[in-house]
PDB file of C-alpha atoms and ligand atoms in Angstrom:
ATOM      1  CA  MET A   1       3.686 -13.620 -11.414  1.00  0.00           C
ATOM      2  CA  ARG A   2       3.797  -9.916  -9.716  1.00  0.00           C
ATOM      3  CA  LYS A   3       1.836  -9.740  -6.146  1.00  0.00           C
ATOM      4  CA  PRO A   4      -0.137  -6.272  -6.865  1.00  0.00           C
ATOM      5  CA  ILE A   5       0.260  -3.750  -4.470  1.00  0.00           C
ATOM      6  CA  ILE A   6      -2.308  -0.209  -4.060  1.00  0.00           C
ATOM      7  CA  ALA A   7      -1.059   1.601  -1.515  1.00  0.00           C
ATOM      8  CA  GLY A   8      -2.708   4.706  -0.021  1.00  0.00           C
ATOM      9  CA  ASN A   9      -0.490   7.890   0.404  1.00  0.00           C
ATOM     10  CA  TRP A  10      -2.434  10.195   2.499  1.00  0.00           C
ATOM     11  CA  LYS A  11       0.146  12.748   2.853  1.00  0.00           C
ATOM     12  CA  MET A  12      -0.655  15.964   5.157  1.00  0.00           C
ATOM     13  CA  ASN A  13      -4.550  14.836   5.544  1.00  0.00           C
ATOM     14  CA  MET A  14      -6.154  12.882   8.648  1.00  0.00           C
ATOM     15  CA  THR A  15      -5.653  13.247  12.220  1.00  0.00           C
ATOM     16  CA  PRO A  16      -5.080  10.257  14.673  1.00  0.00           C
ATOM     17  CA  THR A  17      -8.409  10.631  15.773  1.00  0.00           C
ATOM     18  CA  GLU A  18      -9.609  11.334  11.860  1.00  0.00           C
ATOM     19  CA  ALA A  19      -7.018   7.830  11.089  1.00  0.00           C
ATOM     20  CA  VAL A  20      -9.263   5.535  13.511  1.00  0.00           C
ATOM     21  CA  TYR A  21     -12.196   6.744  11.690  1.00  0.00           C
ATOM     22  CA  LEU A  22     -10.639   5.852   8.254  1.00  0.00           C
ATOM     23  CA  ILE A  23      -8.649   2.644   8.979  1.00  0.00           C
ATOM     24  CA  ASP A  24     -11.746   1.381  11.019  1.00  0.00           C
ATOM     25  CA  GLU A  25     -14.229   1.284   8.371  1.00  0.00           C
ATOM     26  CA  LEU A  26     -11.330   0.592   5.314  1.00  0.00           C
ATOM     27  CA  LYS A  27     -10.408  -2.739   7.352  1.00  0.00           C
ATOM     28  CA  LYS A  28     -13.770  -4.104   6.789  1.00  0.00           C
ATOM     29  CA  LEU A  29     -14.214  -3.070   2.999  1.00  0.00           C
ATOM     30  CA  VAL A  30     -10.517  -4.798   2.015  1.00  0.00           C
ATOM     31  CA  ALA A  31     -10.764  -7.593   4.152  1.00  0.00           C
ATOM     32  CA  ASP A  32     -10.812  -9.699   1.555  1.00  0.00           C
ATOM     33  CA  ALA A  33      -8.328  -8.275  -1.131  1.00  0.00           C
ATOM     34  CA  ASP A  34      -5.747 -11.001  -1.801  1.00  0.00           C
ATOM     35  CA  ILE A  35      -3.073  -7.957  -3.287  1.00  0.00           C
ATOM     36  CA  ASP A  36      -0.698  -5.923  -0.904  1.00  0.00           C
ATOM     37  CA  VAL A  37      -3.109  -3.042   0.428  1.00  0.00           C
ATOM     38  CA  VAL A  38      -0.843  -0.138   1.993  1.00  0.00           C
ATOM     39  CA  ILE A  39      -1.927   2.950   3.668  1.00  0.00           C
ATOM     40  CA  CYS A  40       1.188   5.579   4.105  1.00  0.00           C
ATOM     41  CA  PRO A  41      -0.290   7.906   7.093  1.00  0.00           C
ATOM     42  CA  PRO A  42       1.470  10.781   8.480  1.00  0.00           C
ATOM     43  CA  PHE A  43       3.990   9.957  10.826  1.00  0.00           C
ATOM     44  CA  VAL A  44       2.237  11.203  13.893  1.00  0.00           C
ATOM     45  CA  ASP A  45      -0.849   8.281  13.084  1.00  0.00           C
ATOM     46  CA  LEU A  46       1.148   5.414  12.667  1.00  0.00           C
ATOM     47  CA  ALA A  47       1.723   3.914  15.620  1.00  0.00           C
ATOM     48  CA  VAL A  48      -2.397   4.062  16.000  1.00  0.00           C
ATOM     49  CA  ALA A  49      -3.034   3.087  12.590  1.00  0.00           C
ATOM     50  CA  LYS A  50      -0.251  -0.101  13.301  1.00  0.00           C
ATOM     51  CA  LYS A  51      -2.246  -1.092  16.585  1.00  0.00           C
ATOM     52  CA  LEU A  52      -5.374  -0.984  14.616  1.00  0.00           C
ATOM     53  CA  THR A  53      -3.928  -3.267  11.417  1.00  0.00           C
ATOM     54  CA  GLU A  54      -2.798  -5.670  13.662  1.00  0.00           C
ATOM     55  CA  GLY A  55      -4.870  -8.861  12.510  1.00  0.00           C
ATOM     56  CA  THR A  56      -5.747  -7.093   9.522  1.00  0.00           C
ATOM     57  CA  ASN A  57      -4.149  -7.517   5.740  1.00  0.00           C
ATOM     58  CA  ILE A  58      -3.062  -3.829   5.845  1.00  0.00           C
ATOM     59  CA  LYS A  59       0.344  -3.115   6.022  1.00  0.00           C
ATOM     60  CA  VAL A  60       1.530   1.137   7.179  1.00  0.00           C
ATOM     61  CA  GLY A  61       4.144   2.726   5.527  1.00  0.00           C
ATOM     62  CA  ALA A  62       5.459   5.997   6.146  1.00  0.00           C
ATOM     63  CA  GLN A  63       5.621   8.846   3.439  1.00  0.00           C
ATOM     64  CA  ASN A  64       9.603  10.091   3.780  1.00  0.00           C
ATOM     65  CA  VAL A  65      12.664   8.834   6.183  1.00  0.00           C
ATOM     66  CA  HIS A  66      15.468   9.889   6.979  1.00  0.00           C
ATOM     67  CA  TRP A  67      18.957   8.263   6.087  1.00  0.00           C
ATOM     68  CA  ALA A  68      20.975   8.842   8.784  1.00  0.00           C
ATOM     69  CA  GLN A  69      20.791   6.086  11.298  1.00  0.00           C
ATOM     70  CA  ASN A  70      20.268   9.242  14.419  1.00  0.00           C
ATOM     71  CA  GLY A  71      21.608  12.736  14.966  1.00  0.00           C
ATOM     72  CA  ALA A  72      21.181  15.955  14.931  1.00  0.00           C
ATOM     73  CA  PHE A  73      18.526  15.821  12.209  1.00  0.00           C
ATOM     74  CA  THR A  74      15.704  18.237  14.011  1.00  0.00           C
ATOM     75  CA  GLY A  75      12.451  17.394  12.837  1.00  0.00           C
ATOM     76  CA  GLU A  76      13.643  13.847  10.721  1.00  0.00           C
ATOM     77  CA  ILE A  77      12.350  10.675  11.622  1.00  0.00           C
ATOM     78  CA  SER A  78      14.880   7.543  11.116  1.00  0.00           C
ATOM     79  CA  VAL A  79      14.367   3.915   9.737  1.00  0.00           C
ATOM     80  CA  ALA A  80      15.194   2.508  12.568  1.00  0.00           C
ATOM     81  CA  MET A  81      11.577   4.454  14.862  1.00  0.00           C
ATOM     82  CA  LEU A  82       9.667   3.303  11.925  1.00  0.00           C
ATOM     83  CA  LYS A  83      10.660  -0.272  12.132  1.00  0.00           C
ATOM     84  CA  GLU A  84      10.265  -0.308  15.925  1.00  0.00           C
ATOM     85  CA  ILE A  85       6.596   0.605  15.318  1.00  0.00           C
ATOM     86  CA  GLY A  86       6.350  -2.347  13.023  1.00  0.00           C
ATOM     87  CA  VAL A  87       6.484  -0.356   9.064  1.00  0.00           C
ATOM     88  CA  GLU A  88       6.841  -1.659   6.973  1.00  0.00           C
ATOM     89  CA  TYR A  89       7.153   0.550   4.058  1.00  0.00           C
ATOM     90  CA  ALA A  90       8.486   3.903   2.983  1.00  0.00           C
ATOM     91  CA  ILE A  91       7.538   6.119  -0.078  1.00  0.00           C
ATOM     92  CA  VAL A  92      11.177   7.845  -0.953  1.00  0.00           C
ATOM     93  CA  GLY A  93      11.383  10.596  -3.207  1.00  0.00           C
ATOM     94  CA  HIS A  94       7.401  12.111  -4.386  1.00  0.00           C
ATOM     95  CA  SER A  95       7.582  14.594  -6.411  1.00  0.00           C
ATOM     96  CA  GLU A  96       6.307  16.663  -3.534  1.00  0.00           C
ATOM     97  CA  ARG A  97       9.451  16.030  -2.149  1.00  0.00           C
ATOM     98  CA  ARG A  98      11.631  16.585  -4.639  1.00  0.00           C
ATOM     99  CA  GLN A  99       9.312  19.938  -5.955  1.00  0.00           C
ATOM    100  CA  TYR A 100       9.233  21.500  -2.080  1.00  0.00           C
ATOM    101  CA  PHE A 101      11.074  20.415   0.082  1.00  0.00           C
ATOM    102  CA  GLY A 102      14.766  20.338  -1.667  1.00  0.00           C
ATOM    103  CA  GLU A 103      14.924  16.009  -2.507  1.00  0.00           C
ATOM    104  CA  THR A 104      17.243  15.118  -5.044  1.00  0.00           C
ATOM    105  CA  ASP A 105      18.273  12.104  -7.161  1.00  0.00           C
ATOM    106  CA  GLU A 106      20.996  11.667  -4.661  1.00  0.00           C
ATOM    107  CA  THR A 107      18.882  12.130  -1.509  1.00  0.00           C
ATOM    108  CA  VAL A 108      16.540   9.595  -2.853  1.00  0.00           C
ATOM    109  CA  ASN A 109      18.895   6.936  -3.597  1.00  0.00           C
ATOM    110  CA  LEU A 110      20.534   7.389   0.523  1.00  0.00           C
ATOM    111  CA  ARG A 111      16.913   7.195   1.829  1.00  0.00           C
ATOM    112  CA  ALA A 112      16.216   4.226  -0.137  1.00  0.00           C
ATOM    113  CA  LYS A 113      19.407   2.497   0.265  1.00  0.00           C
ATOM    114  CA  ALA A 114      18.780   3.117   4.232  1.00  0.00           C
ATOM    115  CA  VAL A 115      15.150   1.639   4.234  1.00  0.00           C
ATOM    116  CA  LEU A 116      16.371  -1.386   2.234  1.00  0.00           C
ATOM    117  CA  ALA A 117      19.035  -2.130   5.082  1.00  0.00           C
ATOM    118  CA  ALA A 118      16.789  -2.023   7.592  1.00  0.00           C
ATOM    119  CA  GLY A 119      14.731  -4.079   6.330  1.00  0.00           C
ATOM    120  CA  VAL A 120      11.425  -1.864   4.980  1.00  0.00           C
ATOM    121  CA  VAL A 121      10.709  -1.205   1.978  1.00  0.00           C
ATOM    122  CA  PRO A 122      10.635   1.751  -0.188  1.00  0.00           C
ATOM    123  CA  ILE A 123       8.232   2.500  -3.029  1.00  0.00           C
ATOM    124  CA  ILE A 124      10.508   4.675  -4.861  1.00  0.00           C
ATOM    125  CA  CYS A 125       8.645   7.978  -6.337  1.00  0.00           C
ATOM    126  CA  VAL A 126      10.063   8.903 -10.142  1.00  0.00           C
ATOM    127  CA  GLY A 127       7.705  10.981 -12.802  1.00  0.00           C
ATOM    128  CA  GLU A 128       8.125  13.886 -15.626  1.00  0.00           C
ATOM    129  CA  THR A 129       6.449  17.726 -14.865  1.00  0.00           C
ATOM    130  CA  LEU A 130       4.105  18.541 -17.776  1.00  0.00           C
ATOM    131  CA  ALA A 131       7.088  20.740 -19.675  1.00  0.00           C
ATOM    132  CA  GLN A 132       9.032  17.771 -19.347  1.00  0.00           C
ATOM    133  CA  ARG A 133       6.097  15.278 -21.311  1.00  0.00           C
ATOM    134  CA  GLU A 134       5.367  18.497 -24.173  1.00  0.00           C
ATOM    135  CA  ALA A 135       9.162  18.410 -24.499  1.00  0.00           C
ATOM    136  CA  ASN A 136       9.167  14.735 -25.386  1.00  0.00           C
ATOM    137  CA  ALA A 137      11.766  14.182 -22.216  1.00  0.00           C
ATOM    138  CA  THR A 138       9.412  11.658 -20.045  1.00  0.00           C
ATOM    139  CA  GLU A 139      12.075   8.497 -21.494  1.00  0.00           C
ATOM    140  CA  LEU A 140      14.993  10.707 -20.457  1.00  0.00           C
ATOM    141  CA  VAL A 141      13.642  12.026 -16.586  1.00  0.00           C
ATOM    142  CA  VAL A 142      12.236   8.849 -15.915  1.00  0.00           C
ATOM    143  CA  LYS A 143      15.468   7.088 -16.860  1.00  0.00           C
ATOM    144  CA  THR A 144      17.786   9.605 -15.169  1.00  0.00           C
ATOM    145  CA  GLN A 145      15.695   9.187 -11.992  1.00  0.00           C
ATOM    146  CA  THR A 146      15.559   5.414 -11.821  1.00  0.00           C
ATOM    147  CA  ILE A 147      19.260   4.658 -12.633  1.00  0.00           C
ATOM    148  CA  ALA A 148      20.110   7.586  -9.444  1.00  0.00           C
ATOM    149  CA  ALA A 149      17.583   5.661  -7.489  1.00  0.00           C
ATOM    150  CA  LEU A 150      19.078   2.802  -7.743  1.00  0.00           C
ATOM    151  CA  ASN A 151      22.553   3.220  -7.845  1.00  0.00           C
ATOM    152  CA  GLY A 152      23.953   0.898  -5.542  1.00  0.00           C
ATOM    153  CA  ILE A 153      21.349  -0.920  -4.337  1.00  0.00           C
ATOM    154  CA  SER A 154      22.218  -4.422  -4.998  1.00  0.00           C
ATOM    155  CA  ALA A 155      20.435  -7.582  -7.203  1.00  0.00           C
ATOM    156  CA  ASP A 156      18.062  -8.635  -4.672  1.00  0.00           C
ATOM    157  CA  GLY A 157      17.192  -5.490  -3.043  1.00  0.00           C
ATOM    158  CA  VAL A 158      15.748  -3.974  -6.270  1.00  0.00           C
ATOM    159  CA  ALA A 159      13.905  -6.864  -7.033  1.00  0.00           C
ATOM    160  CA  LYS A 160      12.173  -6.755  -3.520  1.00  0.00           C
ATOM    161  CA  LEU A 161      11.334  -2.950  -3.652  1.00  0.00           C
ATOM    162  CA  VAL A 162       8.694  -0.864  -5.363  1.00  0.00           C
ATOM    163  CA  ILE A 163       9.140   2.139  -7.979  1.00  0.00           C
ATOM    164  CA  ALA A 164       6.090   4.170  -8.089  1.00  0.00           C
ATOM    165  CA  TYR A 165       5.748   6.204 -11.381  1.00  0.00           C
ATOM    166  CA  GLU A 166       3.871   9.121 -11.172  1.00  0.00           C
ATOM    167  CA  PRO A 167       3.669  11.818 -13.532  1.00  0.00           C
ATOM    168  CA  VAL A 168       3.764  15.367 -11.465  1.00  0.00           C
ATOM    169  CA  TRP A 169       0.737  16.403 -14.207  1.00  0.00           C
ATOM    170  CA  ALA A 170      -1.107  13.637 -13.149  1.00  0.00           C
ATOM    171  CA  ILE A 171      -0.840  14.323  -9.597  1.00  0.00           C
ATOM    172  CA  GLY A 172      -3.780  15.626  -7.305  1.00  0.00           C
ATOM    173  CA  THR A 173      -5.513  17.706 -11.366  1.00  0.00           C
ATOM    174  CA  GLY A 174      -7.901  14.683 -11.868  1.00  0.00           C
ATOM    175  CA  ARG A 175      -5.703  14.269 -15.512  1.00  0.00           C
ATOM    176  CA  THR A 176      -4.672  10.886 -15.097  1.00  0.00           C
ATOM    177  CA  ALA A 177      -2.634   9.627 -17.392  1.00  0.00           C
ATOM    178  CA  THR A 178      -4.563   7.163 -20.160  1.00  0.00           C
ATOM    179  CA  SER A 179      -3.307   3.374 -19.371  1.00  0.00           C
ATOM    180  CA  GLU A 180      -1.213   3.430 -22.555  1.00  0.00           C
ATOM    181  CA  GLN A 181       1.151   6.770 -21.596  1.00  0.00           C
ATOM    182  CA  ALA A 182       1.291   4.771 -17.989  1.00  0.00           C
ATOM    183  CA  ASN A 183       1.889   1.120 -19.474  1.00  0.00           C
ATOM    184  CA  GLU A 184       4.237   2.491 -21.808  1.00  0.00           C
ATOM    185  CA  THR A 185       6.289   4.414 -19.558  1.00  0.00           C
ATOM    186  CA  ILE A 186       6.677   2.090 -16.750  1.00  0.00           C
ATOM    187  CA  ALA A 187       7.754  -0.711 -19.756  1.00  0.00           C
ATOM    188  CA  VAL A 188      10.122   2.263 -19.720  1.00  0.00           C
ATOM    189  CA  ILE A 189      11.075   1.986 -16.476  1.00  0.00           C
ATOM    190  CA  ARG A 190      11.352  -2.055 -16.179  1.00  0.00           C
ATOM    191  CA  ASN A 191      13.529  -2.348 -19.618  1.00  0.00           C
ATOM    192  CA  ILE A 192      15.840   0.152 -17.539  1.00  0.00           C
ATOM    193  CA  VAL A 193      16.381  -2.273 -14.542  1.00  0.00           C
ATOM    194  CA  LYS A 194      16.395  -5.596 -16.829  1.00  0.00           C
ATOM    195  CA  ALA A 195      19.323  -3.083 -19.038  1.00  0.00           C
ATOM    196  CA  ILE A 196      21.175  -3.429 -15.550  1.00  0.00           C
ATOM    197  CA  TYR A 197      19.740  -5.996 -13.624  1.00  0.00           C
ATOM    198  CA  GLY A 198      19.478  -8.804 -15.277  1.00  0.00           C
ATOM    199  CA  LYS A 199      15.436 -10.040 -16.734  1.00  0.00           C
ATOM    200  CA  ALA A 200      14.792 -12.069 -13.408  1.00  0.00           C
ATOM    201  CA  VAL A 201      14.852  -8.332 -11.545  1.00  0.00           C
ATOM    202  CA  SER A 202      13.097  -6.475 -14.487  1.00  0.00           C
ATOM    203  CA  ASP A 203      10.721  -9.593 -14.162  1.00  0.00           C
ATOM    204  CA  ALA A 204      10.299  -9.389  -9.926  1.00  0.00           C
ATOM    205  CA  VAL A 205      10.168  -5.874  -9.234  1.00  0.00           C
ATOM    206  CA  ARG A 206       6.622  -4.075  -8.785  1.00  0.00           C
ATOM    207  CA  ILE A 207       6.141  -0.567 -10.681  1.00  0.00           C
ATOM    208  CA  GLN A 208       3.449   1.232  -9.694  1.00  0.00           C
ATOM    209  CA  TYR A 209       0.755   3.656 -11.410  1.00  0.00           C
ATOM    210  CA  GLY A 210       0.129   6.932  -9.247  1.00  0.00           C
ATOM    211  CA  GLY A 211      -1.973  10.233 -10.114  1.00  0.00           C
ATOM    212  CA  SER A 212      -5.445  10.795 -10.115  1.00  0.00           C
ATOM    213  CA  MET A 213      -5.747   6.991 -10.172  1.00  0.00           C
ATOM    214  CA  ASN A 214      -9.527   6.447  -8.558  1.00  0.00           C
ATOM    215  CA  PRO A 215     -12.204   4.009  -8.581  1.00  0.00           C
ATOM    216  CA  LYS A 216     -13.374   4.942 -12.164  1.00  0.00           C
ATOM    217  CA  ASN A 217     -10.352   4.279 -13.710  1.00  0.00           C
ATOM    218  CA  ALA A 218      -8.485   1.883 -11.423  1.00  0.00           C
ATOM    219  CA  ALA A 219      -9.729  -2.022 -13.406  1.00  0.00           C
ATOM    220  CA  GLU A 220      -8.431  -0.195 -16.693  1.00  0.00           C
ATOM    221  CA  LEU A 221      -4.765   1.126 -15.074  1.00  0.00           C
ATOM    222  CA  MET A 222      -4.630  -2.551 -13.486  1.00  0.00           C
ATOM    223  CA  SER A 223      -5.519  -4.287 -16.989  1.00  0.00           C
ATOM    224  CA  MET A 224      -2.178  -3.115 -18.463  1.00  0.00           C
ATOM    225  CA  PRO A 225       0.598  -5.994 -18.423  1.00  0.00           C
ATOM    226  CA  GLU A 226       3.219  -3.507 -16.577  1.00  0.00           C
ATOM    227  CA  ILE A 227       0.823  -1.501 -13.994  1.00  0.00           C
ATOM    228  CA  ASP A 228       1.809  -4.042 -10.896  1.00  0.00           C
ATOM    229  CA  GLY A 229      -0.535  -1.428  -8.435  1.00  0.00           C
ATOM    230  CA  GLY A 230      -1.205   1.829  -7.497  1.00  0.00           C
ATOM    231  CA  LEU A 231       0.086   4.835  -5.526  1.00  0.00           C
ATOM    232  CA  ILE A 232      -3.252   6.547  -4.099  1.00  0.00           C
ATOM    233  CA  GLY A 233      -3.351  10.131  -3.086  1.00  0.00           C
ATOM    234  CA  GLY A 234      -6.598  12.151  -2.642  1.00  0.00           C
ATOM    235  CA  ALA A 235      -8.949   9.098  -3.326  1.00  0.00           C
ATOM    236  CA  SER A 236      -7.209   7.175  -0.324  1.00  0.00           C
ATOM    237  CA  LEU A 237      -8.808   9.292   1.671  1.00  0.00           C
ATOM    238  CA  ARG A 238     -12.113   7.589   1.947  1.00  0.00           C
ATOM    239  CA  ALA A 239     -12.991   4.125   2.604  1.00  0.00           C
ATOM    240  CA  ALA A 240     -14.858   3.715   0.323  1.00  0.00           C
ATOM    241  CA  ASP A 241     -13.179   5.083  -2.293  1.00  0.00           C
ATOM    242  CA  PHE A 242      -9.643   3.088  -1.681  1.00  0.00           C
ATOM    243  CA  ALA A 243     -11.575   0.015  -1.024  1.00  0.00           C
ATOM    244  CA  ALA A 244     -12.779   0.341  -4.335  1.00  0.00           C
ATOM    245  CA  VAL A 245      -9.613   0.969  -5.656  1.00  0.00           C
ATOM    246  CA  VAL A 246      -8.174  -2.035  -4.059  1.00  0.00           C
ATOM    247  CA  ASN A 247     -11.105  -4.682  -4.655  1.00  0.00           C
ATOM    248  CA  TYR A 248     -10.469  -3.339  -8.690  1.00  0.00           C
ATOM    249  CA  ASP A 249     -11.131  -7.075  -9.752  1.00  0.00           C
ATOM    250  CA  LYS A 250     -13.721  -7.477  -7.575  1.00  0.00           C
ATOM    251  CA  ARG A 251     -16.606  -5.543  -9.398  1.00  0.00           C
TER     252      ARG A 251
HETATM  253  P1  PGA B   1      -2.934  11.589  -6.417  1.00  0.00           P
HETATM  254  O1  PGA B   1      -1.943  11.845  -5.619  1.00  0.00           O
HETATM  255  O2  PGA B   1      -3.877  10.779  -6.197  1.00  0.00           O
HETATM  256  O3  PGA B   1      -4.164  12.310  -5.239  1.00  0.00           O
HETATM  257  O4  PGA B   1      -3.190  12.247  -7.758  1.00  0.00           O
HETATM  258  C1  PGA B   1      -0.885  10.278  -5.912  1.00  0.00           C
HETATM  259  C2  PGA B   1       0.486  10.760  -5.261  1.00  0.00           C
HETATM  260  O5  PGA B   1       0.683  11.604  -4.921  1.00  0.00           O
HETATM  261  O6  PGA B   1       0.676  10.082  -4.586  1.00  0.00           O
END
């Protein structure tokens, strides 16, 4: 059975001081969760997040990472830097990076490979825009993005990583995919993994849903057989809300 994984993507929110308050509150509220709980704060909060979550069940992830080991890449952060402070996950290819910062399927793949090679778990984001959904291109888009992201990654690597299906039209809009829509598209992603890597790998890879997931809809989304977790934006910025999503099965 796949272990559920709920991750909070703070995006460009929370100064290091604000992070202290949020984590302090959060760690009490999720202490009994027996699923994987991850927070992904901005880079400058990572060290403090690691320190504050020591000895708790909260893992820390980054929101992005460069694929080179080091070098003349002004403004970028390497996976070795993340590793040294104990970061265990890294979001790769979030649609906001694709939309605003020139992220391509190719750079998503480079990042995912670098992250895995360092023993950090990539959370690879895929998802269609509203125009693509309306043009009935959802399957084609998520298949293309998934195949490109996983290109050259071993079966072993794929079994370990996390994929987040995030329909772009559901992100930050309050418009959630129905649990059936999310389940259906995640099944498409799992099937493409199965076609390339076989059943053992597709049974192992965890696939989250992301896009306006919140305390109200988490239990229903998580009840779907293909949905193994959530990547939570807005609702991860309030400890009570994020904890309610993490504790979706305890209410
Ligand atoms: P949202 O963001 O929960 O605010 O829709 C999700 C995400 O972008 O990861």
